[in-house]
Coordinates of C-alpha atoms in Angstrom, one line a residue:
M1 CA -21.4 -20.7 22.2
T2 CA -21.4 -23.8 20.0
Q3 CA -19.3 -24.3 16.9
A4 CA -22.4 -24.1 14.8
S5 CA -23.5 -20.8 16.3
R6 CA -20.0 -19.4 15.7
L7 CA -20.1 -20.3 12.1
E8 CA -23.6 -19.1 11.5
K9 CA -23.6 -15.7 9.9
T10 CA -26.1 -12.9 10.7
A11 CA -28.4 -12.0 7.9
V12 CA -27.8 -8.7 6.1
S13 CA -30.6 -6.8 4.5
P14 CA -30.6 -5.9 0.7
K15 CA -30.7 -2.3 1.7
A16 CA -27.4 -2.7 3.6
W17 CA -25.7 -4.1 0.5
T18 CA -27.1 -1.3 -1.6
M19 CA -25.8 1.4 0.7
L20 CA -22.4 -0.4 0.7
G21 CA -22.4 -0.3 -3.1
I22 CA -23.1 3.4 -3.2
G23 CA -20.4 4.0 -0.6
V24 CA -17.9 2.1 -2.6
A25 CA -18.7 4.0 -5.8
A26 CA -18.6 7.3 -4.0
Q27 CA -15.2 6.7 -2.5
A28 CA -13.9 5.3 -5.8
A29 CA -14.9 8.5 -7.5
G30 CA -13.0 10.6 -5.0
T31 CA -10.0 8.3 -5.3
V32 CA -9.8 8.8 -9.0
F33 CA -9.3 12.5 -8.4
V34 CA -6.8 12.0 -5.6
S35 CA -4.8 9.5 -7.7
T36 CA -4.8 11.5 -11.0
P37 CA -1.7 13.5 -10.4
A38 CA 0.4 10.4 -9.6
F39 CA -0.4 9.1 -13.1
L40 CA 0.6 12.4 -14.6
I41 CA 4.2 12.0 -13.2
P42 CA 5.7 10.3 -16.3
L43 CA 4.3 13.0 -18.6
L44 CA 5.3 15.8 -16.2
H45 CA 8.8 14.3 -15.8
S46 CA 9.6 13.4 -19.4
E47 CA 7.8 16.1 -21.4
H48 CA 7.2 19.0 -19.0
G49 CA 10.6 19.1 -17.4
L50 CA 9.6 18.5 -13.8
S51 CA 11.9 16.6 -11.5
L52 CA 10.6 13.5 -9.8
T53 CA 10.7 15.5 -6.5
Q54 CA 8.6 18.3 -8.1
A55 CA 6.2 15.9 -9.8
G56 CA 5.9 13.8 -6.6
T57 CA 5.1 17.0 -4.6
L58 CA 2.3 17.8 -7.0
A59 CA 1.0 14.2 -6.7
A60 CA 1.0 14.6 -2.9
A61 CA -1.2 17.8 -3.0
P62 CA -4.6 15.9 -2.8
T63 CA -3.5 13.7 0.0
F64 CA -2.2 16.7 2.0
G65 CA -5.5 18.3 1.4
M66 CA -7.3 15.3 2.8
V67 CA -5.1 15.5 6.0
L68 CA -6.4 18.9 6.7
T69 CA -10.1 18.0 6.7
L70 CA -10.5 14.3 7.5
V71 CA -11.3 14.6 11.2
A72 CA -13.6 17.6 10.5
W73 CA -15.6 15.5 8.0
G74 CA -15.7 12.6 10.4
A75 CA -17.1 14.8 13.2
M76 CA -19.7 16.2 10.8
A77 CA -20.7 12.6 10.0
D78 CA -21.0 11.7 13.7
R79 CA -23.3 14.7 14.2
F80 CA -25.3 15.1 11.0
G81 CA -25.1 11.7 9.3
E82 CA -23.4 10.3 6.3
K83 CA -25.7 11.2 3.4
W84 CA -25.1 14.9 3.1
V85 CA -21.4 14.8 4.2
I86 CA -20.7 12.5 1.2
S87 CA -22.9 14.3 -1.3
I88 CA -21.6 17.8 -0.5
G89 CA -18.0 16.5 -0.4
L90 CA -18.2 14.9 -3.8
A91 CA -19.9 18.0 -5.3
L92 CA -17.0 20.2 -4.0
T93 CA -14.5 17.6 -5.4
A94 CA -16.1 18.0 -8.9
I95 CA -15.8 21.8 -8.6
A96 CA -12.1 21.6 -7.7
A97 CA -11.5 19.2 -10.6
L98 CA -13.2 21.5 -12.9
A99 CA -11.0 24.4 -11.7
A100 CA -7.9 22.2 -12.4
T101 CA -8.9 21.7 -16.0
T102 CA -8.8 25.4 -16.6
T103 CA -5.1 26.1 -15.8
D104 CA -1.6 25.3 -17.2
N105 CA 0.1 26.9 -14.2
Y106 CA 1.6 24.2 -12.0
A107 CA 1.1 26.3 -8.8
L108 CA -2.6 26.8 -9.5
L109 CA -2.9 23.2 -10.5
G110 CA -1.4 22.2 -7.2
I111 CA -3.9 24.5 -5.3
A112 CA -6.8 22.9 -7.2
F113 CA -5.6 19.4 -6.3
L114 CA -5.2 20.5 -2.7
L115 CA -8.7 21.9 -2.4
G116 CA -10.1 18.8 -4.2
G117 CA -8.3 16.6 -1.7
M118 CA -9.9 18.5 1.1
A119 CA -13.3 17.9 -0.3
A120 CA -12.7 14.2 -1.3
A121 CA -11.8 13.4 2.3
S122 CA -15.6 13.5 3.1
T123 CA -16.1 10.0 1.6
N124 CA -13.4 8.3 3.7
A125 CA -14.7 8.6 7.3
A126 CA -18.4 8.8 6.3
S127 CA -18.5 5.7 4.1
G128 CA -16.8 3.8 6.9
R129 CA -19.6 4.7 9.2
V130 CA -22.1 3.4 6.6
V131 CA -20.5 0.0 6.8
V132 CA -20.3 -0.2 10.6
G133 CA -23.9 1.1 10.9
W134 CA -25.5 -1.2 8.4
F135 CA -23.6 -4.5 9.0
P136 CA -23.4 -6.7 12.1
K137 CA -20.1 -7.5 13.7
D138 CA -19.6 -11.0 12.1
R139 CA -20.0 -9.5 8.6
R140 CA -18.1 -6.3 9.0
G141 CA -14.7 -7.7 8.0
L142 CA -16.2 -8.8 4.6
A143 CA -18.2 -5.5 4.3
M144 CA -15.2 -3.3 5.1
G145 CA -13.0 -5.4 2.8
I146 CA -15.5 -4.6 0.0
R147 CA -15.7 -1.0 1.1
Q148 CA -11.9 -0.8 1.0
M149 CA -12.0 -2.0 -2.6
S150 CA -13.0 1.6 -3.4
Q151 CA -9.4 2.9 -3.2
P152 CA -7.8 0.3 -5.5
L153 CA -10.8 0.5 -7.8
G154 CA -10.4 4.2 -8.1
V155 CA -6.6 3.8 -8.7
T156 CA -7.4 1.1 -11.3
I157 CA -9.7 3.5 -13.2
A158 CA -7.2 6.3 -13.0
S159 CA -4.3 4.0 -14.1
L160 CA -6.2 2.8 -17.1
T161 CA -7.4 6.2 -18.3
I162 CA -5.2 9.1 -17.0
P163 CA -1.9 8.2 -18.7
T164 CA -3.6 7.7 -22.1
L165 CA -5.8 10.8 -21.8
A166 CA -3.0 13.0 -20.7
A167 CA -0.7 11.8 -23.5
N168 CA -3.3 12.0 -26.2
V169 CA -5.5 15.0 -25.3
G170 CA -3.8 16.8 -22.5
I171 CA -3.7 17.1 -18.7
G172 CA -6.9 19.1 -18.6
S173 CA -8.9 16.4 -20.3
A174 CA -7.4 13.8 -18.0
V175 CA -8.5 15.7 -14.9
G176 CA -11.9 16.2 -16.5
L177 CA -12.7 12.6 -15.9
S178 CA -13.0 13.4 -12.2
V179 CA -15.4 16.2 -12.9
A180 CA -17.9 13.7 -14.4
L181 CA -17.4 10.9 -11.9
N182 CA -17.7 13.0 -8.8
G183 CA -20.5 15.1 -10.1
V184 CA -22.6 12.0 -11.0
L185 CA -21.9 10.3 -7.7
A186 CA -22.7 13.4 -5.7
L187 CA -26.2 13.4 -7.3
I188 CA -26.7 9.7 -6.7
C189 CA -25.7 9.9 -3.0
A190 CA -28.0 12.9 -2.5
V191 CA -30.9 10.9 -3.9
A192 CA -30.3 7.3 -2.9
L193 CA -28.0 7.1 0.1
I194 CA -29.7 6.4 3.5
N195 CA -28.0 7.0 6.8
P196 CA -27.7 3.8 8.9
P197 CA -29.9 3.5 12.0
R198 CA -28.4 5.0 15.1
P199 CA -28.0 2.6 18.1
A200 CA -30.2 3.2 21.1
A201 CA -28.6 4.8 24.1
R202 CA -27.5 2.5 26.9
S203 CA -29.1 2.9 30.3
T204 CA -25.8 3.1 32.3
D205 CA -24.8 6.4 34.0
I206 CA -21.8 6.8 31.7
P207 CA -22.3 4.8 28.5
V208 CA -19.1 3.2 27.4
E209 CA -19.6 4.2 23.8
T210 CA -19.5 7.9 24.8
I211 CA -16.2 7.8 26.6
N212 CA -13.3 9.2 24.7
P213 CA -11.5 6.0 23.5
Y214 CA -8.2 7.9 23.1
R215 CA -8.0 8.6 26.9
S216 CA -9.0 5.1 28.1
N217 CA -6.2 3.1 26.5
W218 CA -3.5 3.1 23.8
F219 CA -5.3 0.7 21.4
L220 CA -6.4 3.3 18.8
W221 CA -3.1 5.2 18.9
R222 CA -1.2 2.0 18.2
I223 CA -3.5 1.1 15.2
H224 CA -3.1 4.6 13.8
V225 CA 0.7 4.4 14.0
V226 CA 0.8 0.9 12.5
S227 CA -1.4 2.0 9.6
A228 CA 0.7 5.1 8.9
L229 CA 3.8 2.9 8.7
L230 CA 2.1 0.5 6.3
V231 CA 1.2 3.4 4.0
F232 CA 4.8 3.7 2.9
P233 CA 4.9 0.6 0.7
Q234 CA 1.4 1.1 -0.5
F235 CA 1.9 4.6 -1.8
T236 CA 5.4 4.0 -2.9
L237 CA 4.1 1.4 -5.3
S238 CA 1.0 3.4 -6.4
T239 CA 3.0 6.6 -6.9
F240 CA 6.2 5.3 -8.5
G241 CA 5.2 1.8 -9.8
L242 CA 4.2 3.2 -13.2
V243 CA 7.3 5.3 -13.7
W244 CA 9.5 2.4 -12.5
L245 CA 8.0 0.1 -15.2
I246 CA 8.5 2.8 -17.9
S247 CA 11.9 4.2 -17.0
E248 CA 13.6 1.2 -15.4
Q249 CA 11.9 -1.8 -17.0
G250 CA 11.4 -0.3 -20.5
W251 CA 7.6 -0.7 -20.7
D252 CA 5.4 1.5 -22.8
A253 CA 2.9 3.7 -21.0
A254 CA -0.2 1.8 -22.1
P255 CA 0.8 -1.8 -21.0
A256 CA 2.4 -0.3 -17.8
G257 CA -0.8 1.4 -16.9
L258 CA -2.7 -1.8 -17.6
L259 CA -0.4 -3.8 -15.3
I260 CA -0.9 -1.2 -12.5
G261 CA -4.6 -1.4 -13.0
I262 CA -4.6 -5.2 -12.8
S263 CA -2.5 -5.1 -9.7
Q264 CA -4.8 -2.6 -8.0
F265 CA -7.8 -4.8 -8.9
V266 CA -6.2 -7.9 -7.5
G267 CA -5.3 -5.9 -4.4
A268 CA -9.0 -5.0 -4.1
L269 CA -10.0 -8.6 -4.1
G270 CA -7.3 -9.3 -1.6
R271 CA -8.9 -6.9 0.8
I272 CA -12.1 -8.9 0.6
V273 CA -10.3 -12.2 1.3
V274 CA -8.5 -10.7 4.3
G275 CA -11.8 -9.3 5.6
I276 CA -13.4 -12.7 5.4
W277 CA -10.4 -14.2 7.1
S278 CA -10.7 -11.8 10.0
D279 CA -14.5 -12.5 10.4
R280 CA -13.8 -16.3 10.6
A281 CA -10.8 -15.8 12.8
G282 CA -12.7 -13.5 15.1
S283 CA -9.8 -11.1 15.1
R284 CA -8.6 -8.1 13.2
V285 CA -5.2 -7.6 14.8
G286 CA -3.9 -11.1 14.2
P287 CA -4.2 -10.9 10.4
L288 CA -3.0 -7.3 10.6
R289 CA 0.3 -8.4 12.1
L290 CA 0.8 -11.0 9.4
V291 CA 0.1 -8.4 6.7
A292 CA 2.8 -6.2 8.2
V293 CA 5.3 -9.0 8.0
S294 CA 4.4 -9.8 4.4
A295 CA 4.6 -6.1 3.4
S296 CA 8.2 -5.8 4.5
A297 CA 9.1 -9.0 2.7
V298 CA 7.6 -8.0 -0.6
M299 CA 9.3 -4.6 -0.6
F300 CA 12.6 -6.4 -0.2
A301 CA 11.5 -8.6 -3.1
M302 CA 10.9 -5.4 -5.1
A303 CA 14.4 -4.2 -4.4
A304 CA 15.7 -7.5 -5.8
A305 CA 13.3 -7.4 -8.8
D306 CA 15.0 -4.5 -10.4
A307 CA 17.7 -6.8 -11.9
A308 CA 15.5 -9.8 -12.5
P309 CA 14.7 -11.2 -15.9
W310 CA 11.9 -9.7 -18.0
G311 CA 8.5 -10.7 -16.6
V312 CA 9.7 -11.4 -13.0
P313 CA 9.5 -7.7 -12.0
A314 CA 5.9 -7.5 -13.2
L315 CA 4.9 -10.5 -11.1
I316 CA 6.6 -9.2 -8.0
L317 CA 5.0 -5.8 -8.5
L318 CA 1.6 -7.5 -8.8
L319 CA 2.3 -9.5 -5.5
A320 CA 3.7 -6.5 -3.7
T321 CA 0.8 -4.2 -4.6
T322 CA -1.7 -6.9 -3.5
V323 CA 0.0 -7.3 -0.1
S324 CA 0.6 -3.6 0.5
V325 CA -3.1 -2.7 0.4
A326 CA -4.4 -5.7 2.4
D327 CA -4.2 -4.0 5.8
N328 CA -6.6 -1.2 5.2
G329 CA -9.9 -3.0 5.8
L330 CA -8.6 -4.7 8.9
A331 CA -7.4 -1.5 10.4
F332 CA -10.5 0.5 9.6
T333 CA -12.8 -2.2 11.0
S334 CA -10.7 -2.4 14.2
V335 CA -10.7 1.4 14.6
A336 CA -14.5 1.6 14.1
E337 CA -15.2 -1.2 16.6
A338 CA -12.8 0.1 19.2
A339 CA -14.1 3.7 19.0
G340 CA -17.8 3.0 19.5
P341 CA -20.7 4.6 17.7
K342 CA -20.2 8.1 19.1
W343 CA -16.6 8.3 18.1
Q344 CA -16.5 6.3 14.9
G345 CA -16.5 9.2 12.4
K346 CA -13.8 11.1 14.3
A347 CA -11.7 8.0 14.9
L348 CA -11.9 7.0 11.2
G349 CA -11.0 10.6 10.3
A350 CA -8.0 10.4 12.6
Q351 CA -7.1 7.0 11.1
N352 CA -7.1 8.5 7.6
T353 CA -5.3 11.6 8.8
G354 CA -2.3 9.6 10.0
Q355 CA -2.3 7.5 6.8
F356 CA -2.5 10.5 4.5
I357 CA 0.2 12.5 6.5
A358 CA 2.4 9.5 5.7
A359 CA 1.1 9.3 2.1
S360 CA 1.8 13.0 1.6
A361 CA 5.4 12.4 2.5
V362 CA 5.9 9.5 0.2
G363 CA 5.8 11.5 -3.0
P364 CA 8.6 14.0 -2.3
V365 CA 10.6 11.8 0.1
V366 CA 10.7 8.6 -1.9
G367 CA 11.0 10.6 -5.1
A368 CA 14.1 12.3 -3.7
L369 CA 15.4 8.9 -2.3
I370 CA 15.0 7.3 -5.7
G371 CA 16.9 10.2 -7.3
A372 CA 19.7 9.9 -4.8
V373 CA 20.2 6.1 -4.4
G374 CA 18.1 4.5 -7.2
Y375 CA 15.0 2.3 -7.1
P376 CA 16.4 -0.9 -5.5
L377 CA 17.9 0.7 -2.4
A378 CA 14.9 3.0 -2.1
F379 CA 12.6 0.0 -2.1
A380 CA 14.8 -1.7 0.5
I381 CA 14.6 1.4 2.7
V382 CA 10.8 1.5 2.4
A383 CA 10.7 -2.1 3.6
A384 CA 11.9 -0.9 7.0
F385 CA 8.5 0.9 7.6
P386 CA 6.3 -2.2 7.7
A387 CA 9.0 -4.0 9.7
A388 CA 8.8 -1.3 12.3
A389 CA 5.0 -1.7 12.5
I390 CA 5.1 -5.4 13.5
P391 CA 5.8 -5.0 17.2
L392 CA 3.3 -2.2 17.5
V393 CA 0.3 -4.2 16.5
P394 CA -1.9 -4.8 19.6
S395 CA -2.0 -8.4 20.9
R396 CA -5.8 -8.4 21.4
D397 CA -8.8 -6.8 19.7
R398 CA -10.9 -4.2 21.4
D399 CA -14.7 -3.8 20.5
I400 CA -17.2 -1.5 22.1
S401 CA -19.4 -1.2 19.0
V402 CA -23.1 -2.0 19.4

C-alpha cells in the first residue's frame, strides 16, 4: 500500500453523519440523567445533612443501575437492531426521571435513579454499534471520538443547569430536565434513527466474526480491565470536582459549575483529537497506553494543586478532566473492532459494565477516602489506578470487523 493510499480517507455518506448526530444526542440525554445526582452533592451535603459517603452513594445509583442491564441491552441491539433499543430505553429513562421528581424520600429517590440508570444503559452499547456499522475503519476513530463526546456533553449540560436549578427551585425541578430531554430524544430516535446495514455473512465454514472473542484470546479482557482502572480518575473528577472547588477552593456554585462544564467540553474535544490521532497512527492501543500514563500524572498534579495559588487549581482541574476522559473512544473502538459484528453489542455492553462497576464504587469509596485523609492524598491514591493500567494495555491491535 502506498503512502498516498494510506492517507486517503474513505468517503462517509451524509446519512452516516446524521445517524452519528442522533446517537450523540441520545446518549447525551441519558448522561444528563445519570450525572444529575452527582451535581446535587453540594446541596445534599450542605443543606440536607447527608454525609459525602451518603450523597456519593446516591450519586452512584444510576451507574449501578447501568451495570445491571448493559450486556442485556447490547445483546438486544445485536439481535433486534439499534433503533428501538435506544428509543425504548430513553422513554423508560424519562419515566424514571418523572418518578424521581415526585418524591422527597431519599430511599425512593435512589430507587428512581437506579431504575433510570438501568434504562439509560440502552444508549451506550447500541449507539456504539451505530458508529461501527455506519463508518469505515479508517474513520471510526474520529466517529467514535465524536460519539464519545456525548458523555462529557451530557455532564456539561448537567453541570451548567443542575446546581442552579436545585438551589433555586428544588431537586425535583432539577431532575425534571431529564424528563424533557429523554422524552424528546426517545421520539426523535423512534422517527429518524436508521439501523446500520448488516454485513454479509462470510462463506467460510466457521466465520471468524461469529466465534466468541472472549474464548479465543485475552485481548478484550485486557481492554476491559484497563478501561475500568481508567474510570477512577474520570469519575473522581466528575463526581467530586464541583464540591472540591466549592469546599476546598472557596468557589461559588455558579462559577464552579461553569468551570466543570468548560472542562467537560474541552474533554469532549480531546476525545475527537485522540480519535483522529488513532486513525492516522493506525493503532488504538498505542495512544491508549499514553493516555494511561498521562492520567496518572495529572492525578498527582491534582494532589499538589490543593495548596497551589488561586487559579492554578482551576487550570490543573481543566487539564486533568481533559486527559481523564480521553481513553473512552479509543477503548470503545478497539473493543468493537476486536469483537466482530456478531458480538459488538454484547462486547460494548461488557465494556460499559466494567466501567460502571468501577464508577459505582467511586462515589462511596472516594467519598469515604476524602473524608478520612482529605482531597490531596485521596487524589494521589486515585493516581495509582491508571498507573496500574499501563502494563495491561495490549501491545498490538486486534481487528476482525468487516
